[in-house]
Short mmCIF file of C-alpha atoms in Angstrom, two decimals:
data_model
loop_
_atom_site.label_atom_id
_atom_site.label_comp_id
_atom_site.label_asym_id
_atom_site.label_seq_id
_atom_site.Cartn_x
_atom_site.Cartn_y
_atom_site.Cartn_z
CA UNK A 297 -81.60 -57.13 38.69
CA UNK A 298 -80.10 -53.86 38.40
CA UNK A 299 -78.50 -51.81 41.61
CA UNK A 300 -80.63 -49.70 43.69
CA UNK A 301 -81.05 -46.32 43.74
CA UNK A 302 -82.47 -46.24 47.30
CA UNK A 303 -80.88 -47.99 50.13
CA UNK A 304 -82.63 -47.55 53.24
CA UNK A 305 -80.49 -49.47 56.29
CA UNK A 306 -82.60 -50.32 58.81
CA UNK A 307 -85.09 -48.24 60.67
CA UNK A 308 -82.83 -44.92 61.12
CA UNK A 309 -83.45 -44.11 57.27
CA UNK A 310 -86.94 -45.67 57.33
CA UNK A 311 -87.56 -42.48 59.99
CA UNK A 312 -85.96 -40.66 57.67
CA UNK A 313 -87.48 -41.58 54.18
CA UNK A 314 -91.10 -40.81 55.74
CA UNK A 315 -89.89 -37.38 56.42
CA UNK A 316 -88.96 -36.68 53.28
CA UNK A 317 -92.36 -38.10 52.19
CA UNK A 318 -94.40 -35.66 54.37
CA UNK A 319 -92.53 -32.92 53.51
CA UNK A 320 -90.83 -32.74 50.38
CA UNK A 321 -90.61 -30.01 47.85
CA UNK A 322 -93.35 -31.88 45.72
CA UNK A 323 -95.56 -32.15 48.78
CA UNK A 324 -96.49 -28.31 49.34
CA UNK A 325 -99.60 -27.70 51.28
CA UNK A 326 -100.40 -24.86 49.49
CA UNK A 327 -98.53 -23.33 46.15
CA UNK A 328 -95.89 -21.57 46.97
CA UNK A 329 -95.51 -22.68 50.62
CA UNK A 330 -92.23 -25.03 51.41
CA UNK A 331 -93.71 -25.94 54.74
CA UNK A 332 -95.41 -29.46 55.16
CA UNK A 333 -98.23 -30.02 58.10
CA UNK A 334 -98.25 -33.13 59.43
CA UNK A 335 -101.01 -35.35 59.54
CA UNK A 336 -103.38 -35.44 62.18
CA UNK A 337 -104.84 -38.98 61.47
CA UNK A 338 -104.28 -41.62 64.12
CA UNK A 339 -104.53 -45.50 63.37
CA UNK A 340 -106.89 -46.94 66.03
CA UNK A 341 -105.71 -49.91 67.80
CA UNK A 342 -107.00 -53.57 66.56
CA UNK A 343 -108.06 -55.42 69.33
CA UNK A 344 -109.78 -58.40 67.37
CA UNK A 345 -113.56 -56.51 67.05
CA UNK A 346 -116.19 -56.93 64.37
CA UNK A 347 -114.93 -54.75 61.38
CA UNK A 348 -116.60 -54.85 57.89
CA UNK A 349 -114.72 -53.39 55.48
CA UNK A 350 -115.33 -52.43 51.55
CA UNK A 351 -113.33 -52.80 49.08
CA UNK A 352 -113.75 -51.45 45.04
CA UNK A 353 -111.79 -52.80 42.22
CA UNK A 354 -112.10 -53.58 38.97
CA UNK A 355 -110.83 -57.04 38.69
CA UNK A 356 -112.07 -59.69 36.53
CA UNK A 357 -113.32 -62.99 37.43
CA UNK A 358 -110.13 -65.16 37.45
CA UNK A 359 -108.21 -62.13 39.53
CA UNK A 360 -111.39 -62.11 42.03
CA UNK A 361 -110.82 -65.63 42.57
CA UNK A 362 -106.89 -65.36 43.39
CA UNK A 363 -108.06 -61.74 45.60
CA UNK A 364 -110.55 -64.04 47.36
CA UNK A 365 -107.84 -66.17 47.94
CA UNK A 366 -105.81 -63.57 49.78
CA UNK A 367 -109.05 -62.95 51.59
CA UNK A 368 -108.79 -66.27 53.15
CA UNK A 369 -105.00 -65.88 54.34
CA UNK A 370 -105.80 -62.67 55.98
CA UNK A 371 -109.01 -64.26 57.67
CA UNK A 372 -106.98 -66.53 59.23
CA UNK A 373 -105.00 -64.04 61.23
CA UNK A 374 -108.00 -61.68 61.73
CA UNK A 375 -111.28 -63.73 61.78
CA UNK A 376 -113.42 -60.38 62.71
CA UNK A 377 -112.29 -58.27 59.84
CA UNK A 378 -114.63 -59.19 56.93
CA UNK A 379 -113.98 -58.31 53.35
CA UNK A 380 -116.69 -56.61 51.29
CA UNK A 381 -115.44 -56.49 48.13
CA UNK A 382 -117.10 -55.49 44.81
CA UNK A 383 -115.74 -55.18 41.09
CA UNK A 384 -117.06 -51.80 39.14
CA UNK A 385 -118.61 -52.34 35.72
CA UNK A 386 -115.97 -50.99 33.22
CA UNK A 387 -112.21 -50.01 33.95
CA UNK A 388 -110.59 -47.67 36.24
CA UNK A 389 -112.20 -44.35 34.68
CA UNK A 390 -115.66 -46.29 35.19
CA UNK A 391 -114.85 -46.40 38.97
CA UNK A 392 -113.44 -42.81 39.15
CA UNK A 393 -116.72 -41.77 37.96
CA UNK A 394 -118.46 -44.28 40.06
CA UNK A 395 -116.22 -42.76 43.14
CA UNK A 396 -116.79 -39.39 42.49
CA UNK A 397 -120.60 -39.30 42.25
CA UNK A 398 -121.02 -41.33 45.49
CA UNK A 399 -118.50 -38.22 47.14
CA UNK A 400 -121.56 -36.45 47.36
CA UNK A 401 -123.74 -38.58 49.37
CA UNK A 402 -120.97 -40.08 51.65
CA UNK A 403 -121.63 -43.53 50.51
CA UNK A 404 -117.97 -43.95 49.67
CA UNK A 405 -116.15 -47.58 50.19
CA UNK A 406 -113.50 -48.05 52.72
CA UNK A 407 -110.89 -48.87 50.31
CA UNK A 408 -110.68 -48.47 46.15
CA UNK A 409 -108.49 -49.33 43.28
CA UNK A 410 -106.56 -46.08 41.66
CA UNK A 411 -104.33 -44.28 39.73
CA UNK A 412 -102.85 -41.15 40.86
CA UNK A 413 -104.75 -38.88 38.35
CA UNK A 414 -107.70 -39.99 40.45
CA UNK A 415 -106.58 -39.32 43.66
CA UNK A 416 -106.02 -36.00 42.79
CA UNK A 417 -108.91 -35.67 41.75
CA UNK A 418 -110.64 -36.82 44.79
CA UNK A 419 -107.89 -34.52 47.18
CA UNK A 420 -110.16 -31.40 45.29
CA UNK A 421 -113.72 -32.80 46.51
CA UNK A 422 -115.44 -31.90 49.88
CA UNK A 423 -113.82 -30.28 52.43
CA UNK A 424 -109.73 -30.90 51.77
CA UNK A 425 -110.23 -34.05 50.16
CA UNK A 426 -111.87 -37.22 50.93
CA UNK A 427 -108.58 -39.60 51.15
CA UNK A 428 -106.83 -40.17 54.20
CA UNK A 429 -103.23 -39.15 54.81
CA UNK A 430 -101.63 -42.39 55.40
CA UNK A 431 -98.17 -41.14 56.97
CA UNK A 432 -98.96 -42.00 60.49
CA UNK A 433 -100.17 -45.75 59.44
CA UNK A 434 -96.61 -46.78 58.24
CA UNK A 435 -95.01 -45.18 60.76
CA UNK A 436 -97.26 -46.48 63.49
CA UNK A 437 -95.55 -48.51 66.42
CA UNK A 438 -98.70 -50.75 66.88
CA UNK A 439 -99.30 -51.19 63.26
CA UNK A 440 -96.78 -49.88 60.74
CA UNK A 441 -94.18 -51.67 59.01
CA UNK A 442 -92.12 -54.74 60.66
CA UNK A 443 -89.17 -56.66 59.23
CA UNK A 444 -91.13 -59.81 58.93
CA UNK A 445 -93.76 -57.73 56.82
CA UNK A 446 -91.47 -57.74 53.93
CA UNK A 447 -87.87 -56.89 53.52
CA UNK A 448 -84.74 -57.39 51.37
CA UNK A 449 -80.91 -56.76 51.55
CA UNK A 450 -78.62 -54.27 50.20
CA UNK A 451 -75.00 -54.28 49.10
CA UNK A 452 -73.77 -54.71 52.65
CA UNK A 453 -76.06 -57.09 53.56
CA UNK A 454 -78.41 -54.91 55.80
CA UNK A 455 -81.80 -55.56 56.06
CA UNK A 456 -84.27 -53.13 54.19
CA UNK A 457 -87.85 -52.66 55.21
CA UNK A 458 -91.33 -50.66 55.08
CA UNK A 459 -90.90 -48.37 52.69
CA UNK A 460 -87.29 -48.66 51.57
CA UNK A 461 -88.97 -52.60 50.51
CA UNK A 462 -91.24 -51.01 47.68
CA UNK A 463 -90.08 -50.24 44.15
CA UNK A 464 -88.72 -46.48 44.62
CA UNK A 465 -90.81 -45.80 41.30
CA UNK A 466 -94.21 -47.27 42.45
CA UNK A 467 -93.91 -45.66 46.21
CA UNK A 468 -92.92 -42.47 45.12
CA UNK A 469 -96.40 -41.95 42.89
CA UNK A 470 -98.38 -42.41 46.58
CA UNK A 471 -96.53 -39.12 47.89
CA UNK A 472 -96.35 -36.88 44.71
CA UNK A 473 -99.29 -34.99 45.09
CA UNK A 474 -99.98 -31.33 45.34
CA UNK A 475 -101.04 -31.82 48.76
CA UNK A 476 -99.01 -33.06 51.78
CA UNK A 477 -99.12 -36.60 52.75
CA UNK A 478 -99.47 -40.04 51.56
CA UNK A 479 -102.26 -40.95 49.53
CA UNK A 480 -102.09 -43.59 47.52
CA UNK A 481 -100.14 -47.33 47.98
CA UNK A 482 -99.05 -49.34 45.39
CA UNK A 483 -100.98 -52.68 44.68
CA UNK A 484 -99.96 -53.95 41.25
CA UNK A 485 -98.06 -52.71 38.90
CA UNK A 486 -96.98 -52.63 35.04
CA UNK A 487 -95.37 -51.17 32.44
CA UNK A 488 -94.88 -51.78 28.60
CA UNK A 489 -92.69 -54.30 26.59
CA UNK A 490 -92.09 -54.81 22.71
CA UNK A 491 -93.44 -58.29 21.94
CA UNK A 492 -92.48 -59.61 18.58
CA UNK A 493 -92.62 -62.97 16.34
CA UNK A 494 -89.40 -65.00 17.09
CA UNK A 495 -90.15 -67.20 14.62
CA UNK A 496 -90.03 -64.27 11.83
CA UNK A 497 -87.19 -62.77 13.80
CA UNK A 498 -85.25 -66.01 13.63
CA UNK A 499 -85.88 -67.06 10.11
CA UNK A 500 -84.41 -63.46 8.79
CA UNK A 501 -81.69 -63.35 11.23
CA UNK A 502 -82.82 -59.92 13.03
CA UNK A 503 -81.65 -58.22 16.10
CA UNK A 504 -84.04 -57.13 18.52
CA UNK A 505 -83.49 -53.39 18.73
CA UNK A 506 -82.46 -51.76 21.87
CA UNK A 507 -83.13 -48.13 20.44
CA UNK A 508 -85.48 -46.18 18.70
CA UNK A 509 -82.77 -45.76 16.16
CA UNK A 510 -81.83 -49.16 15.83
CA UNK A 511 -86.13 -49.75 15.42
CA UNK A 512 -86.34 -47.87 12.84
CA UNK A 513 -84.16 -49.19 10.84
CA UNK A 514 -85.55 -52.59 11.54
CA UNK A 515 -88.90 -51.46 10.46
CA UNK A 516 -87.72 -50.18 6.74
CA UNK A 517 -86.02 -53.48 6.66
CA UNK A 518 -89.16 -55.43 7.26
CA UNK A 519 -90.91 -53.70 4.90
CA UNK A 520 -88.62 -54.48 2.74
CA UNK A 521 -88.62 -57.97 3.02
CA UNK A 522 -92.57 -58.03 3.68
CA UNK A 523 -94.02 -55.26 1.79
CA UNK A 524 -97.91 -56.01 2.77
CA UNK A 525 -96.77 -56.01 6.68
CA UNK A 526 -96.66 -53.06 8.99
CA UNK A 527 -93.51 -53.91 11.06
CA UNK A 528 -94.37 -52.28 14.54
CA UNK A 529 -97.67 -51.24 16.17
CA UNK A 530 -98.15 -49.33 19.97
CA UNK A 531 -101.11 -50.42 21.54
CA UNK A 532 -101.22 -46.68 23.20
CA UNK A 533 -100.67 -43.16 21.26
CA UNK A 534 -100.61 -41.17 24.80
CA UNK A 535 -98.02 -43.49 25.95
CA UNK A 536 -96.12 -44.00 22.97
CA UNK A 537 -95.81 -39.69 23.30
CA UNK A 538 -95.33 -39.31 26.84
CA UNK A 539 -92.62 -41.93 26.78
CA UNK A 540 -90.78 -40.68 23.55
CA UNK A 541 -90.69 -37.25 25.73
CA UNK A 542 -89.39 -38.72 28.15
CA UNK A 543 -86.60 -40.22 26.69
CA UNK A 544 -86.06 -37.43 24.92
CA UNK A 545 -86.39 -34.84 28.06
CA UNK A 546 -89.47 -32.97 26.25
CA UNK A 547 -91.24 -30.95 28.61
CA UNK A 548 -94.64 -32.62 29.33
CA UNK A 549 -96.40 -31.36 32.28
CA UNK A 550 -95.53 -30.17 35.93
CA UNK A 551 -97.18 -30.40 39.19
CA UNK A 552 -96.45 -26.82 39.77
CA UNK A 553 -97.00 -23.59 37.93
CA UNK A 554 -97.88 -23.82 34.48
CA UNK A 555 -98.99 -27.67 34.48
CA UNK A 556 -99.55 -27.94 30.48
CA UNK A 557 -95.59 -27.53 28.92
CA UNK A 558 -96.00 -30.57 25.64
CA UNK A 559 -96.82 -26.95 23.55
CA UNK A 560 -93.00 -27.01 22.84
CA UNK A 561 -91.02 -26.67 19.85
CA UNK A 562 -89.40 -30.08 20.95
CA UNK A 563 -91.81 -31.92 21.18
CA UNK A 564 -93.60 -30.77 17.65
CA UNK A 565 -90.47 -31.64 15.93
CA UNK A 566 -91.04 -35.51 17.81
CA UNK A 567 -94.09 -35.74 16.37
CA UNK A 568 -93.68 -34.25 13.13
CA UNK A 569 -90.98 -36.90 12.62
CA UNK A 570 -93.66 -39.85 13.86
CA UNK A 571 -95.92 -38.40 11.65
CA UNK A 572 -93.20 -39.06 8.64
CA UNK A 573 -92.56 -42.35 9.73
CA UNK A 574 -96.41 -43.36 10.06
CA UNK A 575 -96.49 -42.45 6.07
CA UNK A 576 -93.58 -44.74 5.41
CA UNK A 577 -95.80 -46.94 6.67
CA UNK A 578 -92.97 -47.77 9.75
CA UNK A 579 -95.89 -48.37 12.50
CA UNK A 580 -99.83 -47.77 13.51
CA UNK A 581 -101.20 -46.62 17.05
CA UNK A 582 -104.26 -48.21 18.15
CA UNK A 583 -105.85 -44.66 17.53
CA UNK A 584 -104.79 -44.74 13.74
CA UNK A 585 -105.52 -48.17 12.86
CA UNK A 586 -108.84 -46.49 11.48
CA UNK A 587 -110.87 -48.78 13.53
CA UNK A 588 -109.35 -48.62 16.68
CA UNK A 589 -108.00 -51.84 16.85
CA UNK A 590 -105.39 -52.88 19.82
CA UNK A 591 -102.32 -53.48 17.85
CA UNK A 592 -102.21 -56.45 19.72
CA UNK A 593 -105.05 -57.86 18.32
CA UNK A 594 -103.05 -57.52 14.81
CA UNK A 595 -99.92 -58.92 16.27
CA UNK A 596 -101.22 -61.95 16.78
CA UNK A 597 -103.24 -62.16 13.88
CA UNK A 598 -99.73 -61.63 12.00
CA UNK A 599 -101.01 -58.45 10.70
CA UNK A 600 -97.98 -56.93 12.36
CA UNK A 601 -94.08 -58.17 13.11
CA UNK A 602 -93.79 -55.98 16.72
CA UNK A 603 -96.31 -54.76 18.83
CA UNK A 604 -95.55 -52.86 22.28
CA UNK A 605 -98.49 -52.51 25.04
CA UNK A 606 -98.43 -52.91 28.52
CA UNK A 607 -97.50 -56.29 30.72
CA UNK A 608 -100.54 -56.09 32.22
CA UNK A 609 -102.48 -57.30 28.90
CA UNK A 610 -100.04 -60.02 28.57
CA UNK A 611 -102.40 -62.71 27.77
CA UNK A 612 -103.80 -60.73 24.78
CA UNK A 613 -100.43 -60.88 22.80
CA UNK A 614 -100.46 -64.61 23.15
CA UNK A 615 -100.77 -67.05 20.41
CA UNK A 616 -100.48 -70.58 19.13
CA UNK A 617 -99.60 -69.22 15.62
CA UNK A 618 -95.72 -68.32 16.41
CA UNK A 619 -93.43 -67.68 19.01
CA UNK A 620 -93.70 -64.85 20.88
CA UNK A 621 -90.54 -63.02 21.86
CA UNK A 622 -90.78 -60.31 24.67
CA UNK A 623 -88.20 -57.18 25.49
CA UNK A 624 -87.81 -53.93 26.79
CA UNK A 625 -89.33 -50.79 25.12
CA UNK A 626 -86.38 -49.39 22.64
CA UNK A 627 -85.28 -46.41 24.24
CA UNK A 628 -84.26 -43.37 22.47
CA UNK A 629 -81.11 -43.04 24.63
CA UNK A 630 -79.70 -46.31 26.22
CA UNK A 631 -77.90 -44.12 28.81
CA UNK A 632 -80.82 -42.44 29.70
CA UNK A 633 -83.23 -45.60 29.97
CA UNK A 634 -87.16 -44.81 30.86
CA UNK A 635 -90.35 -47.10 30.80
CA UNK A 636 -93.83 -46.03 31.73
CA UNK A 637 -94.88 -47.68 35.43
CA UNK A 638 -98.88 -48.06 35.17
CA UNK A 639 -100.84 -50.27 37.33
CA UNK A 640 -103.50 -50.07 40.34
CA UNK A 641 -102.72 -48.21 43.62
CA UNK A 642 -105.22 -48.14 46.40
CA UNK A 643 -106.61 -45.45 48.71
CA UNK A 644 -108.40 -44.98 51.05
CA UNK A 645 -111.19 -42.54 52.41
CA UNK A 646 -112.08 -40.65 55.25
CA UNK A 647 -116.11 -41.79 55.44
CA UNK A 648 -115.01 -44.53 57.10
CA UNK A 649 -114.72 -44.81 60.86
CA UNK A 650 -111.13 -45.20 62.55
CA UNK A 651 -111.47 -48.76 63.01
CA UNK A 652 -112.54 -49.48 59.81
CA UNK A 653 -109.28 -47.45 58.63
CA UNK A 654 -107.10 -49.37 60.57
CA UNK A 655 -108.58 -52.67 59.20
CA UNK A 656 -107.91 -51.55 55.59
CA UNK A 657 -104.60 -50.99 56.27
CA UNK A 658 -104.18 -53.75 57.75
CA UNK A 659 -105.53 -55.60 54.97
CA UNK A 660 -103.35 -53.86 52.61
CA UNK A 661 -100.41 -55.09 54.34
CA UNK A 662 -101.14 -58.19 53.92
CA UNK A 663 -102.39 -58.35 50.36
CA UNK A 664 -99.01 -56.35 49.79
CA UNK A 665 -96.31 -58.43 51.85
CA UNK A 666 -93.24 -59.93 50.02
CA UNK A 667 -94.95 -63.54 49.50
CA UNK A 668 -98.61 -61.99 48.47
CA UNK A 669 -97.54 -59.74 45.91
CA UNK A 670 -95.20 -62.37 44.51
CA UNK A 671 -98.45 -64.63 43.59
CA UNK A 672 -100.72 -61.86 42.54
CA UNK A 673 -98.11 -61.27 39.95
CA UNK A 674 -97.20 -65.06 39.00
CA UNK A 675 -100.74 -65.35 38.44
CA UNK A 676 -101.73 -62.00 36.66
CA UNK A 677 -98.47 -60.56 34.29
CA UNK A 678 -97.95 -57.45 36.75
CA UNK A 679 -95.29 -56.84 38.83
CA UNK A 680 -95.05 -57.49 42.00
CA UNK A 681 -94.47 -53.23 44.29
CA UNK A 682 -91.47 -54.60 46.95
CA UNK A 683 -87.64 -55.49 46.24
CA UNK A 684 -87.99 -58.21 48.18
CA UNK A 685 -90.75 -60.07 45.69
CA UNK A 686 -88.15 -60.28 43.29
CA UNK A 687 -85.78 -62.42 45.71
CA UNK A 688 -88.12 -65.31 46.28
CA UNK A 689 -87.51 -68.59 45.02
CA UNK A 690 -91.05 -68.78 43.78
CA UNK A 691 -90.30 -65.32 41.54
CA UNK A 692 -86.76 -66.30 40.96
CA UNK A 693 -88.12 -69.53 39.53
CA UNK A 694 -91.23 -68.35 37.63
CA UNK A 695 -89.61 -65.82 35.95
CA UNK A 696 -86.10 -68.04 34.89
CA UNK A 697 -88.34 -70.95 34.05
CA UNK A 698 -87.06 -73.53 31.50
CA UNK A 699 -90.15 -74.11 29.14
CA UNK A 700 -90.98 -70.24 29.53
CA UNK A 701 -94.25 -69.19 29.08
CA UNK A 702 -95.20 -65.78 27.98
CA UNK A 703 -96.23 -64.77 31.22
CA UNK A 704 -92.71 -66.10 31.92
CA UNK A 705 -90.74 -64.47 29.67
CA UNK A 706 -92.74 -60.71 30.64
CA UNK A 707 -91.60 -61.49 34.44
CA UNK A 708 -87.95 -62.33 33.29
CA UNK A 709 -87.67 -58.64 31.37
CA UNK A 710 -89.65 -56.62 33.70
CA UNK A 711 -87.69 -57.57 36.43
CA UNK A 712 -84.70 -55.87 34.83
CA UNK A 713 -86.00 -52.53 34.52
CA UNK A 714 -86.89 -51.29 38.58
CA UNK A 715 -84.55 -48.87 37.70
CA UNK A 716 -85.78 -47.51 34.72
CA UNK A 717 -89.53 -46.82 35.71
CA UNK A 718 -90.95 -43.14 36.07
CA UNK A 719 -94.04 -41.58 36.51
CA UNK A 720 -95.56 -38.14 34.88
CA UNK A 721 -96.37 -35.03 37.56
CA UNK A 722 -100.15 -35.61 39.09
CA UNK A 723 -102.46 -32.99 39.68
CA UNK A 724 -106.12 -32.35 38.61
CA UNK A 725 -106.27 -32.49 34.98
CA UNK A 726 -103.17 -34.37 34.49
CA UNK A 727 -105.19 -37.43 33.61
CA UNK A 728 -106.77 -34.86 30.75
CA UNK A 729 -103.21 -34.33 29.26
CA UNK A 730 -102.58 -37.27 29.00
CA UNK A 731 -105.37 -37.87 26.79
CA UNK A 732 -104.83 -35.01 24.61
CA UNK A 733 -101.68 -35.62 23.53
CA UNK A 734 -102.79 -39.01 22.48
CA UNK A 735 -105.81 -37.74 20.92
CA UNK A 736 -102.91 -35.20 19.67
CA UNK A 737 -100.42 -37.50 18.23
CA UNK A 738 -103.41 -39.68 16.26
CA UNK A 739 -105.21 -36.82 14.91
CA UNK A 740 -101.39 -35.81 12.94
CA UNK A 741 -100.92 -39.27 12.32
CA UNK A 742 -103.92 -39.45 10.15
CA UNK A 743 -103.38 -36.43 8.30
CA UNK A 744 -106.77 -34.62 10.09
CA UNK A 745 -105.02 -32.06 11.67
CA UNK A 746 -101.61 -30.03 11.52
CA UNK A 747 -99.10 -30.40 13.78
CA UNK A 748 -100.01 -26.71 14.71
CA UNK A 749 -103.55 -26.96 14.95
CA UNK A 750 -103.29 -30.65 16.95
CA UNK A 751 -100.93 -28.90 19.58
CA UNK A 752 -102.68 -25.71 19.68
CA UNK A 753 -106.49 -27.84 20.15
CA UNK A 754 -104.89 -29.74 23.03
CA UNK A 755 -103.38 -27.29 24.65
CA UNK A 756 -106.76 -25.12 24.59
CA UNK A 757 -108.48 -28.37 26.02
CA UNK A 758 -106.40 -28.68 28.98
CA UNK A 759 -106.48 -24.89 29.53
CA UNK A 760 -109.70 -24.42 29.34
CA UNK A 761 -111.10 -27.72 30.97
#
């Protein structure tokens, strides 16, 4: 695993840390005002009475069963907290939706599944948002953060805990708000990785690239050798742009000011050269395959050599056909390394009465602790959100496993790149940039629009949304 950035000894910089999440520069409480005001939520105290609490997600069956699972465990240390929790029909924009109607009629859960573009979202709605500021919970005496709640060592062998024990990446996204406070906590996480056919790989003697240059240049030599073949597919055209920029240091989008910046000279000349690269025939996007097919739905029917999509669809670049090799995204600078960190957060809101708060968080502590988040990703292809995961035999061993599986192999090169993760500015109608510029990058790939008229159509959408 490679060093980290943040080293938080003991509980004088865990003090410290939360400071600079309730105030920091990207924490305003109103534009243009440096000041921070602190929260005025306080946890209630826990004394062991009847608390229901809801929770919305969007898992699947086989990740209900392992959350049911963690129900259990945390029944057994609080028998009167009971777990209400429901799945939302669709995927995380279904529950957004779902979320934001029910904002109207107070009928919101306890607790919910998110990404940050929500939250924002919801910090606009009612009367100064409908999520609750979560500062004072971790830095509670009665029930924040304890050493035996999750913690890992540094260089000097001091013990690390609460907040300095998350992924600096995945904890950051919870505070980065417009508005003051913390919002959001991370649950599970992802990012993206280039899975390719070893057996292919093997048989011609190729390198797996480690930069975009070094990609390319494998792609003209696979179609060379296998002219009918489109060497690399991305199962995502926003991500494949926002991470390119990125690498590159495009301007995307900022939290403050002007939000929209991707109408940049830069960045046109990115995806002007994409463009030229898509007619040699180099790659697809799931938006250009004409039918929007995932790309890694034509990896593993051997449609395609390399296809890069996220961890956390794993199982769907699986096969029994060939051997699947997994590695990092190629990055266009390999001193300047940078990989997309997606993945469910939770929040939670304000409807709910202080007990029932206090129960969520509670129950979030648990599902999160070094052991829990360990086996939600063993069992699921995400990653598990604390440092200290990633020193327990049982991730140790899963992800340096002999007869590696794929989920194997994913674990292994994720847990390489804690370092490398960021995460785009968040405000309302960052989630809609993000889907221009895919919408953006497909419509030039395709031929149906300029690279003028593409950029100058987005930018107009996000404007004027």
């Amino acid at each position: 695993m490679k060093s980290r950035k943040t080293k938080l000894n003991g509980l004088f910089d865990l003090v410290a840390i939360l400071g600079l999440a309730a105030c920091g520069t990207a924490n305003n409480s109103k534009p243009g005002d440096d000041t921070c005001v602190p929260s005025t939520e306080v946890p209630a105290v826990y004394n062991g009475e009847e608390v229901e609490v809801t929770f919305w997600h969007t898992m699947g069956k086989a990740n209900k069963e392992l959350l049911g699972s963690l129900i259990k465990s945390f029944n057994a240390k609080y028998p009167n907290i009971t777990i209400k929790e429901s799945s939302a029909a669709g995927g995380y924009d279904d529950l957004k939706d779902l979320i934001k109607k029910n904002i109207a009629t107070n009928t919101l859960p306890t607790m919910a599944f998110c990404y940050p573009d929500h939250v924002a979202e919801y910090l606009e709605s009612g009367h100064g948002g409908v999520c609750v500021d979560l500062t004072n919970y971790i830095e509670s005496e009665t029930c924040g953060f304890t050493a035996e709640e999750g913690s890992h060592k540094d260089e000097n062998g001091n013990d690390v805990i609460g907040v300095g024990d998350y992924v600096d990446a995945f904890w950051r996204e919870g505070n980065s708000y417009p508005k003051c406070g913390v919002y959001s906590l991370p649950f599970a996480k992802s990012t993206e990785a280039l899975f390719y056919n070893k057996n292919v790989f093997d048989e011609n003697g190729w390198s797996v690239p480690k930069t975009w240059d070094q990609m390319w240049n494998l792609c003209r030599q696979i179609k060379s050798t296998y002219p009918d073949v489109t060497p690399l597919g991305y199962d995502s055209d926003s991500n494949m742009y926002i991470t390119l920029s990125q690498q590159m240091n495009i301007p995307f989008t900022s939290a403050k000011g002007a939000h929209y910046l991707f109408d940049n000279a830069q960045a046109k000349a990115m995806v002007s050269d994409l463009k030229a690269k898509y007619d040699e025939k180099l790659f697809i996007t799931k938006g250009s395959s004409g039918n929007g097919t995932y790309t890694s739905t034509k990896f593993t029917a051997e449609e395609i050599i390399m296809s890069i999509g996220s961890t956390g669809g794993t199982t769907y670049n699986g096969t029994d056909n060939f051997e699947v090799g997994v590695a990092p995204v190629p990055y266009y600078d390999l001193n300047n390394p940078a990989v997309v960190s997606q993945g469910p957060s939770i929040t939670m809101f304000n409807t709910a009465n202080a007990l029932q708060r206090t129960a969520a968080w509670l129950f979030y502590k648990h599902i999160s602790t070094a052991e829990n988040s360990t086996l939600y990703s063993v069992k699921t292809g995400y990653q598990p959100v604390r440092y200290s995961s990633y020193e327990t035999d049982t991730y140790k061993d899963f992800s340096n496993a002999q007869n590696s599986s794929l989920f194997n192999k994913v674990a292994k090169v994720s847990s390489d790149l804690l370092d490398s993760y960021f995460v785009s500015p968040v405000f309302v109608g960052s989630a809609n940039a993000r889907n221009q510029v895919g919408s953006l990058l497909t419509s030039v790939l395709l031929g149906s629009k300029t690279v003028d008229a593409a950029f100058n159509e987005a930018m107009s959408n996000c404007v004027n949304s």
